Amino acid sequence: MSIYRPTSIVVLTGAGISAESGVDTFRDKDGIWAKVDYRDVATPEGFTRDPELVHEFYNQRRSGLAEVAPNAAHVALARLERAFPGKFLLVTQNIDDLHERAGSLRLTHMHGELNKALCAHCGSRHPWHSAMSRASRCPSCQEIGQLRPDVVWFGEMPYRMDEIEEALASCDLFVSVGTSGNVYPAAGFVEQARYAGARTIELNLEPSEGCGLFEQAIHGRATEIVPEFVE
Ligand code: BV8
């Protein structure tokens, strides 16, 4: 880190931070949305239309987690959190568990988590077991056929927005890592941070949609530029 001494940091991450761990991104040329229509697998309407297709989509991504590991960028952000004496919040759009496995603690999954199931009937959340399917019974309310991935779909309200907006309103450094800046409300966080008077920095492979909104941009592979930035 340069000599600049922030007192409160918010970091936002997207799929690009997990790319070098072998997790597919969404909008790169061979990304997830090039292979499947998001309306079929990442909207409530798609789930109502064909729940099996949606479960299959998330089961495939969930099983892929066993083959991947956190990379140097995830580890660097966990190191930053431990070393930083001020307020720190890591907001991820990712639903993988690589930040946890790298040691991040003050972490918020605003788009949910692959390893959790949500009961559409009673709202309870449970660790996802490989045997779970649409036909499974909710461990809390015992309803059958109500379990869905605990993931925020398009048109659904992202999680923990109060906590996130409060952190953005009081941060003096906002760092965005590995996101294309296409999806709201996450893509608007940089403006909220600027309004709070924070320094804003983008760390990404290439200029994102919102690159012009950042005070500074460092482009390169996350496993190189994030550890360098944290040092
Ligand atoms: C909301 C599911 C309101 C989880 C995802 C019409 C109807 C309804 C809503 C809307 C609408 N029009 C606009 C909206 C809002 C909508 C939206 O923003 N749409 C966009 C497309 C215009 N947003 C929503 O619907 C959100 N909800 O607005 O609710 C509301 C209000 C009140 C009450 C109720 C509701 C919900 C958004 C969440 C949707 N869920 N996915 C999953 O399956 O994973 S979105 C999907 O995109 C993922 O979650 C992902 O996290 C997110 C962002 O993508 P990125 O992470 O940025 O990934 P991407 O591939 O795009 O970019 C990767 C970047 O990494 C690239 O820049 C690349 O260069 C870089 N990179 C690659 N390799 C590397 C690298 N960088 C560094 N190193 C590398 N090695």
Short mmCIF file of C-alpha atoms and ligand atoms in Angstrom, two decimals:
data_model
loop_
_atom_site.label_atom_id
_atom_site.label_comp_id
_atom_site.label_asym_id
_atom_site.label_seq_id
_atom_site.Cartn_x
_atom_site.Cartn_y
_atom_site.Cartn_z
CA MET A 1 0.00 0.00 0.00
CA SER A 2 1.29 3.55 -0.73
CA ILE A 3 1.82 6.02 2.19
CA TYR A 4 -1.88 7.02 1.99
CA ARG A 5 -3.39 6.06 5.37
CA PRO A 6 -7.11 5.22 4.99
CA THR A 7 -9.22 4.70 8.11
CA SER A 8 -12.09 2.73 6.55
CA ILE A 9 -11.84 0.48 3.49
CA VAL A 10 -14.55 -1.15 1.39
CA VAL A 11 -13.44 -3.71 -1.20
CA LEU A 12 -15.84 -5.00 -3.88
CA THR A 13 -14.94 -8.15 -5.78
CA GLY A 14 -16.40 -9.84 -8.84
CA ALA A 15 -15.79 -12.96 -10.88
CA GLY A 16 -12.40 -11.70 -12.13
CA ILE A 17 -10.78 -12.29 -8.74
CA SER A 18 -11.62 -16.01 -8.98
CA ALA A 19 -10.76 -16.39 -12.70
CA GLU A 20 -7.16 -17.49 -12.06
CA SER A 21 -8.43 -20.09 -9.61
CA GLY A 22 -10.24 -21.66 -12.56
CA VAL A 23 -13.75 -20.31 -11.83
CA ASP A 24 -15.55 -19.10 -14.96
CA THR A 25 -16.41 -15.41 -15.24
CA PHE A 26 -19.70 -14.25 -16.74
CA ARG A 27 -19.03 -11.77 -19.52
CA ASP A 28 -15.58 -12.66 -20.81
CA LYS A 29 -15.65 -14.10 -24.32
CA ASP A 30 -16.04 -17.73 -23.15
CA GLY A 31 -17.90 -16.77 -19.97
CA ILE A 32 -21.00 -18.29 -18.36
CA TRP A 33 -23.48 -16.00 -20.12
CA ALA A 34 -21.99 -17.02 -23.49
CA LYS A 35 -23.06 -20.61 -22.76
CA VAL A 36 -26.41 -20.18 -21.03
CA ASP A 37 -29.12 -17.52 -21.14
CA TYR A 38 -29.23 -15.75 -17.76
CA ARG A 39 -33.03 -15.47 -18.10
CA ASP A 40 -33.29 -19.27 -17.91
CA VAL A 41 -31.02 -19.84 -14.89
CA ALA A 42 -30.58 -16.56 -12.96
CA THR A 43 -34.12 -15.15 -12.68
CA PRO A 44 -37.10 -16.17 -10.49
CA GLU A 45 -39.14 -16.61 -13.68
CA GLY A 46 -36.56 -19.06 -15.04
CA PHE A 47 -36.70 -21.05 -11.79
CA THR A 48 -40.49 -21.20 -11.92
CA ARG A 49 -40.36 -22.31 -15.57
CA ASP A 50 -37.75 -25.04 -15.14
CA PRO A 51 -36.42 -25.60 -11.60
CA GLU A 52 -34.50 -28.72 -12.65
CA LEU A 53 -32.50 -26.72 -15.23
CA VAL A 54 -31.65 -24.12 -12.59
CA HIS A 55 -30.67 -26.73 -9.99
CA GLU A 56 -28.47 -28.42 -12.62
CA PHE A 57 -26.79 -25.07 -13.45
CA TYR A 58 -25.91 -24.40 -9.81
CA ASN A 59 -25.08 -28.08 -9.04
CA GLN A 60 -22.47 -27.98 -11.83
CA ARG A 61 -20.94 -24.76 -10.49
CA ARG A 62 -21.11 -26.08 -6.89
CA SER A 63 -19.33 -29.33 -7.79
CA GLY A 64 -16.63 -27.25 -9.51
CA LEU A 65 -15.77 -25.62 -6.18
CA ALA A 66 -14.11 -28.85 -5.00
CA GLU A 67 -11.55 -28.52 -7.80
CA VAL A 68 -10.52 -24.91 -7.21
CA ALA A 69 -8.58 -23.07 -4.51
CA PRO A 70 -8.10 -19.45 -3.44
CA ASN A 71 -5.41 -17.61 -5.40
CA ALA A 72 -2.85 -14.95 -4.42
CA ALA A 73 -5.44 -12.19 -4.86
CA HIS A 74 -7.88 -13.75 -2.37
CA VAL A 75 -5.00 -14.34 0.05
CA ALA A 76 -3.76 -10.74 -0.31
CA LEU A 77 -7.20 -9.32 0.57
CA ALA A 78 -7.37 -11.55 3.66
CA ARG A 79 -3.89 -10.29 4.62
CA LEU A 80 -5.01 -6.68 4.12
CA GLU A 81 -8.01 -7.25 6.41
CA ARG A 82 -5.79 -8.71 9.16
CA ALA A 83 -3.13 -6.01 8.90
CA PHE A 84 -5.48 -3.04 8.58
CA PRO A 85 -6.26 -1.40 11.95
CA GLY A 86 -9.35 0.51 10.70
CA LYS A 87 -12.83 -0.51 9.54
CA PHE A 88 -12.78 -3.08 6.71
CA LEU A 89 -15.56 -4.68 4.69
CA LEU A 90 -15.12 -7.06 1.76
CA VAL A 91 -18.30 -7.15 -0.37
CA THR A 92 -18.29 -9.89 -2.97
CA GLN A 93 -20.65 -10.42 -5.90
CA ASN A 94 -19.23 -13.94 -6.12
CA ILE A 95 -21.11 -16.93 -4.78
CA ASP A 96 -18.01 -19.14 -4.50
CA ASP A 97 -16.33 -19.71 -1.11
CA LEU A 98 -12.79 -18.72 -2.08
CA HIS A 99 -12.65 -15.58 0.07
CA GLU A 100 -13.61 -17.62 3.16
CA ARG A 101 -11.10 -20.29 2.31
CA ALA A 102 -8.41 -17.59 1.94
CA GLY A 103 -9.19 -16.40 5.49
CA SER A 104 -11.41 -13.34 4.90
CA LEU A 105 -13.73 -12.76 7.88
CA ARG A 106 -15.43 -9.37 7.44
CA LEU A 107 -17.07 -10.57 4.23
CA THR A 108 -20.55 -10.09 2.74
CA HIS A 109 -21.93 -12.16 -0.14
CA MET A 110 -24.35 -9.65 -1.69
CA HIS A 111 -25.45 -12.16 -4.36
CA GLY A 112 -25.69 -15.15 -2.01
CA GLU A 113 -23.66 -18.35 -1.72
CA LEU A 114 -23.45 -21.53 -3.80
CA ASN A 115 -23.03 -23.66 -0.67
CA LYS A 116 -26.35 -22.60 0.85
CA ALA A 117 -29.97 -23.59 0.24
CA LEU A 118 -32.89 -21.23 0.87
CA CYS A 119 -36.41 -22.45 1.59
CA ALA A 120 -38.85 -20.41 -0.53
CA HIS A 121 -41.62 -21.39 1.91
CA CYS A 122 -40.21 -20.53 5.35
CA GLY A 123 -37.14 -18.46 4.42
CA SER A 124 -34.74 -20.68 6.38
CA ARG A 125 -31.18 -21.25 5.12
CA HIS A 126 -29.22 -24.49 5.25
CA PRO A 127 -25.85 -25.79 4.11
CA TRP A 128 -26.34 -27.33 0.66
CA HIS A 129 -25.94 -31.10 0.74
CA SER A 130 -25.10 -32.90 -2.51
CA ALA A 131 -28.22 -35.04 -2.08
CA MET A 132 -30.43 -31.94 -2.12
CA SER A 133 -32.70 -31.38 -5.06
CA ARG A 134 -36.00 -29.77 -5.92
CA ALA A 135 -37.74 -32.77 -4.35
CA SER A 136 -35.92 -32.38 -1.02
CA ARG A 137 -37.76 -31.59 2.18
CA CYS A 138 -36.86 -28.33 4.01
CA PRO A 139 -35.05 -29.27 7.24
CA SER A 140 -37.00 -26.54 9.07
CA CYS A 141 -40.58 -26.48 7.82
CA GLN A 142 -40.51 -29.98 6.26
CA GLU A 143 -42.13 -28.62 3.07
CA ILE A 144 -41.14 -30.55 -0.05
CA GLY A 145 -40.11 -28.86 -3.31
CA GLN A 146 -39.42 -25.43 -1.80
CA LEU A 147 -35.61 -25.49 -1.63
CA ARG A 148 -33.73 -23.19 -4.06
CA PRO A 149 -30.12 -22.05 -4.34
CA ASP A 150 -29.49 -19.23 -1.84
CA VAL A 151 -28.47 -16.95 -4.73
CA VAL A 152 -29.73 -13.46 -5.70
CA TRP A 153 -31.23 -13.57 -9.22
CA PHE A 154 -31.91 -10.65 -11.54
CA GLY A 155 -34.84 -8.66 -10.25
CA GLU A 156 -34.22 -9.84 -6.67
CA MET A 157 -32.89 -7.59 -3.92
CA PRO A 158 -29.21 -8.21 -3.14
CA TYR A 159 -28.42 -9.16 0.47
CA ARG A 160 -27.10 -6.93 3.28
CA MET A 161 -27.60 -3.69 1.36
CA ASP A 162 -28.05 -1.66 4.57
CA GLU A 163 -24.69 -2.85 5.91
CA ILE A 164 -23.02 -2.21 2.53
CA GLU A 165 -24.48 1.28 2.06
CA GLU A 166 -23.50 2.25 5.59
CA ALA A 167 -19.91 1.13 4.95
CA LEU A 168 -19.80 3.01 1.63
CA ALA A 169 -21.10 6.20 3.28
CA SER A 170 -18.24 6.18 5.80
CA CYS A 171 -15.30 4.75 3.84
CA ASP A 172 -12.29 6.75 2.69
CA LEU A 173 -10.97 4.08 0.33
CA PHE A 174 -13.05 2.01 -2.12
CA VAL A 175 -11.29 -0.69 -4.14
CA SER A 176 -13.04 -2.66 -6.88
CA VAL A 177 -11.39 -5.93 -7.97
CA GLY A 178 -12.29 -8.12 -10.96
CA THR A 179 -15.73 -6.85 -11.90
CA SER A 180 -17.01 -5.62 -15.26
CA GLY A 181 -19.24 -3.01 -13.64
CA ASN A 182 -22.30 -4.22 -15.57
CA VAL A 183 -24.61 -5.25 -12.73
CA TYR A 184 -26.41 -2.95 -10.32
CA PRO A 185 -26.50 -2.02 -7.50
CA ALA A 186 -22.84 -3.17 -7.21
CA ALA A 187 -21.83 -1.13 -10.27
CA GLY A 188 -23.07 2.02 -8.50
CA PHE A 189 -20.99 1.54 -5.32
CA VAL A 190 -18.08 3.58 -6.71
CA GLU A 191 -20.31 6.64 -7.02
CA GLN A 192 -21.61 6.19 -3.48
CA ALA A 193 -18.03 5.98 -2.22
CA ARG A 194 -16.99 9.07 -4.18
CA TYR A 195 -19.95 10.95 -2.75
CA ALA A 196 -18.63 10.03 0.70
CA GLY A 197 -15.28 11.56 -0.29
CA ALA A 198 -13.44 8.24 -0.62
CA ARG A 199 -10.50 7.55 -2.91
CA THR A 200 -11.65 5.07 -5.53
CA ILE A 201 -9.38 2.55 -7.26
CA GLU A 202 -10.18 -0.13 -9.86
CA LEU A 203 -8.02 -3.25 -10.07
CA ASN A 204 -9.10 -5.24 -13.13
CA LEU A 205 -7.72 -7.12 -16.13
CA GLU A 206 -8.99 -4.36 -18.43
CA PRO A 207 -11.01 -1.13 -18.10
CA SER A 208 -14.49 -1.97 -16.76
CA GLU A 209 -17.76 -0.35 -17.85
CA GLY A 210 -17.39 2.11 -15.00
CA CYS A 211 -13.64 2.66 -15.22
CA GLY A 212 -14.06 6.38 -15.86
CA LEU A 213 -15.77 6.77 -12.48
CA PHE A 214 -12.62 5.70 -10.59
CA GLU A 215 -9.90 8.12 -9.53
CA GLN A 216 -7.24 5.52 -10.31
CA ALA A 217 -7.15 2.26 -12.29
CA ILE A 218 -4.53 -0.49 -12.25
CA HIS A 219 -4.97 -3.08 -14.98
CA GLY A 220 -3.50 -6.56 -15.01
CA ARG A 221 -4.08 -10.06 -13.65
CA ALA A 222 -5.52 -10.07 -10.13
CA THR A 223 -2.88 -12.50 -8.82
CA GLU A 224 -0.23 -9.91 -9.73
CA ILE A 225 -1.84 -6.50 -9.16
CA VAL A 226 -3.75 -7.25 -5.95
CA PRO A 227 -0.78 -8.53 -3.89
CA GLU A 228 1.28 -5.61 -5.24
CA PHE A 229 -1.46 -3.15 -4.26
CA VAL A 230 -1.80 -4.63 -0.76
CA GLU A 231 1.98 -4.51 -0.05
C1 BV8 B 1 -31.93 -5.54 -8.35
C2 BV8 B 1 -26.62 -14.67 -9.89
C3 BV8 B 1 -33.84 -4.43 -7.58
C4 BV8 B 1 -25.66 -15.27 -8.99
C5 BV8 B 1 -26.27 -12.45 -10.70
C6 BV8 B 1 -34.52 -5.13 -15.53
C7 BV8 B 1 -35.21 -5.99 -14.69
C8 BV8 B 1 -34.78 -6.30 -13.41
C9 BV8 B 1 -33.60 -5.73 -12.95
C10 BV8 B 1 -32.90 -4.90 -13.80
C11 BV8 B 1 -33.34 -4.57 -15.07
N1 BV8 B 1 -32.44 -3.72 -15.64
C12 BV8 B 1 -31.43 -3.51 -14.77
C13 BV8 B 1 -31.71 -4.21 -13.65
C14 BV8 B 1 -30.91 -4.30 -12.49
C15 BV8 B 1 -30.13 -5.61 -12.62
C16 BV8 B 1 -28.93 -5.30 -13.49
O1 BV8 B 1 -28.01 -4.65 -13.02
N2 BV8 B 1 -28.94 -5.77 -14.74
C17 BV8 B 1 -27.83 -5.45 -15.62
C18 BV8 B 1 -27.44 -6.66 -16.43
C19 BV8 B 1 -28.20 -4.24 -16.46
N3 BV8 B 1 -29.73 -5.95 -11.27
C20 BV8 B 1 -30.52 -6.77 -10.56
O2 BV8 B 1 -31.51 -7.33 -10.98
C21 BV8 B 1 -30.10 -6.92 -9.11
N4 BV8 B 1 -31.25 -6.70 -8.30
O3 BV8 B 1 -31.63 -4.60 -9.06
O4 BV8 B 1 -33.01 -5.57 -7.55
C22 BV8 B 1 -34.84 -4.59 -6.52
C23 BV8 B 1 -35.13 -3.49 -5.74
C24 BV8 B 1 -36.06 -3.63 -4.75
C25 BV8 B 1 -36.69 -4.85 -4.53
C26 BV8 B 1 -36.37 -5.95 -5.33
C27 BV8 B 1 -35.44 -5.83 -6.34
C28 BV8 B 1 -29.58 -8.33 -8.83
C29 BV8 B 1 -28.23 -8.49 -9.47
C30 BV8 B 1 -27.67 -9.88 -9.13
C31 BV8 B 1 -28.02 -10.82 -10.22
N5 BV8 B 1 -27.31 -12.10 -10.02
N6 BV8 B 1 -25.90 -13.72 -10.74
C32 BV8 B 1 -24.80 -16.19 -9.81
O5 BV8 B 1 -25.36 -17.06 -10.52
O6 BV8 B 1 -23.58 -16.04 -9.70
S1 BV8 B 1 -25.38 -11.30 -11.58
C33 BV8 B 1 -23.86 -11.88 -12.09
O7 BV8 B 1 -23.15 -10.70 -12.50
C34 BV8 B 1 -23.04 -12.47 -10.98
O8 BV8 B 1 -23.65 -12.41 -9.71
C35 BV8 B 1 -21.81 -11.59 -10.94
O9 BV8 B 1 -21.35 -11.49 -9.65
C36 BV8 B 1 -22.37 -10.31 -11.43
C37 BV8 B 1 -21.34 -9.30 -11.87
O10 BV8 B 1 -20.48 -9.91 -12.82
P1 BV8 B 1 -18.90 -9.77 -12.57
O11 BV8 B 1 -18.57 -10.36 -11.26
O12 BV8 B 1 -18.47 -8.37 -12.82
O13 BV8 B 1 -18.31 -10.74 -13.69
P2 BV8 B 1 -18.06 -10.40 -15.23
O14 BV8 B 1 -17.79 -11.68 -15.92
O15 BV8 B 1 -19.14 -9.50 -15.74
O16 BV8 B 1 -16.72 -9.52 -15.22
C38 BV8 B 1 -15.50 -10.12 -14.81
C39 BV8 B 1 -14.44 -9.03 -14.85
O17 BV8 B 1 -13.21 -9.60 -14.38
C40 BV8 B 1 -14.18 -8.50 -16.25
O18 BV8 B 1 -14.13 -7.08 -16.20
C41 BV8 B 1 -12.79 -9.07 -16.60
O19 BV8 B 1 -12.04 -8.15 -17.38
C42 BV8 B 1 -12.16 -9.24 -15.25
N7 BV8 B 1 -11.17 -10.31 -15.19
C43 BV8 B 1 -11.20 -11.50 -15.86
N8 BV8 B 1 -10.09 -12.21 -15.53
C44 BV8 B 1 -9.38 -11.47 -14.65
C45 BV8 B 1 -10.06 -10.25 -14.43
N9 BV8 B 1 -9.60 -9.29 -13.62
C46 BV8 B 1 -8.42 -9.52 -13.00
N10 BV8 B 1 -7.70 -10.66 -13.15
C47 BV8 B 1 -8.15 -11.64 -13.97
N11 BV8 B 1 -7.41 -12.76 -14.11
#
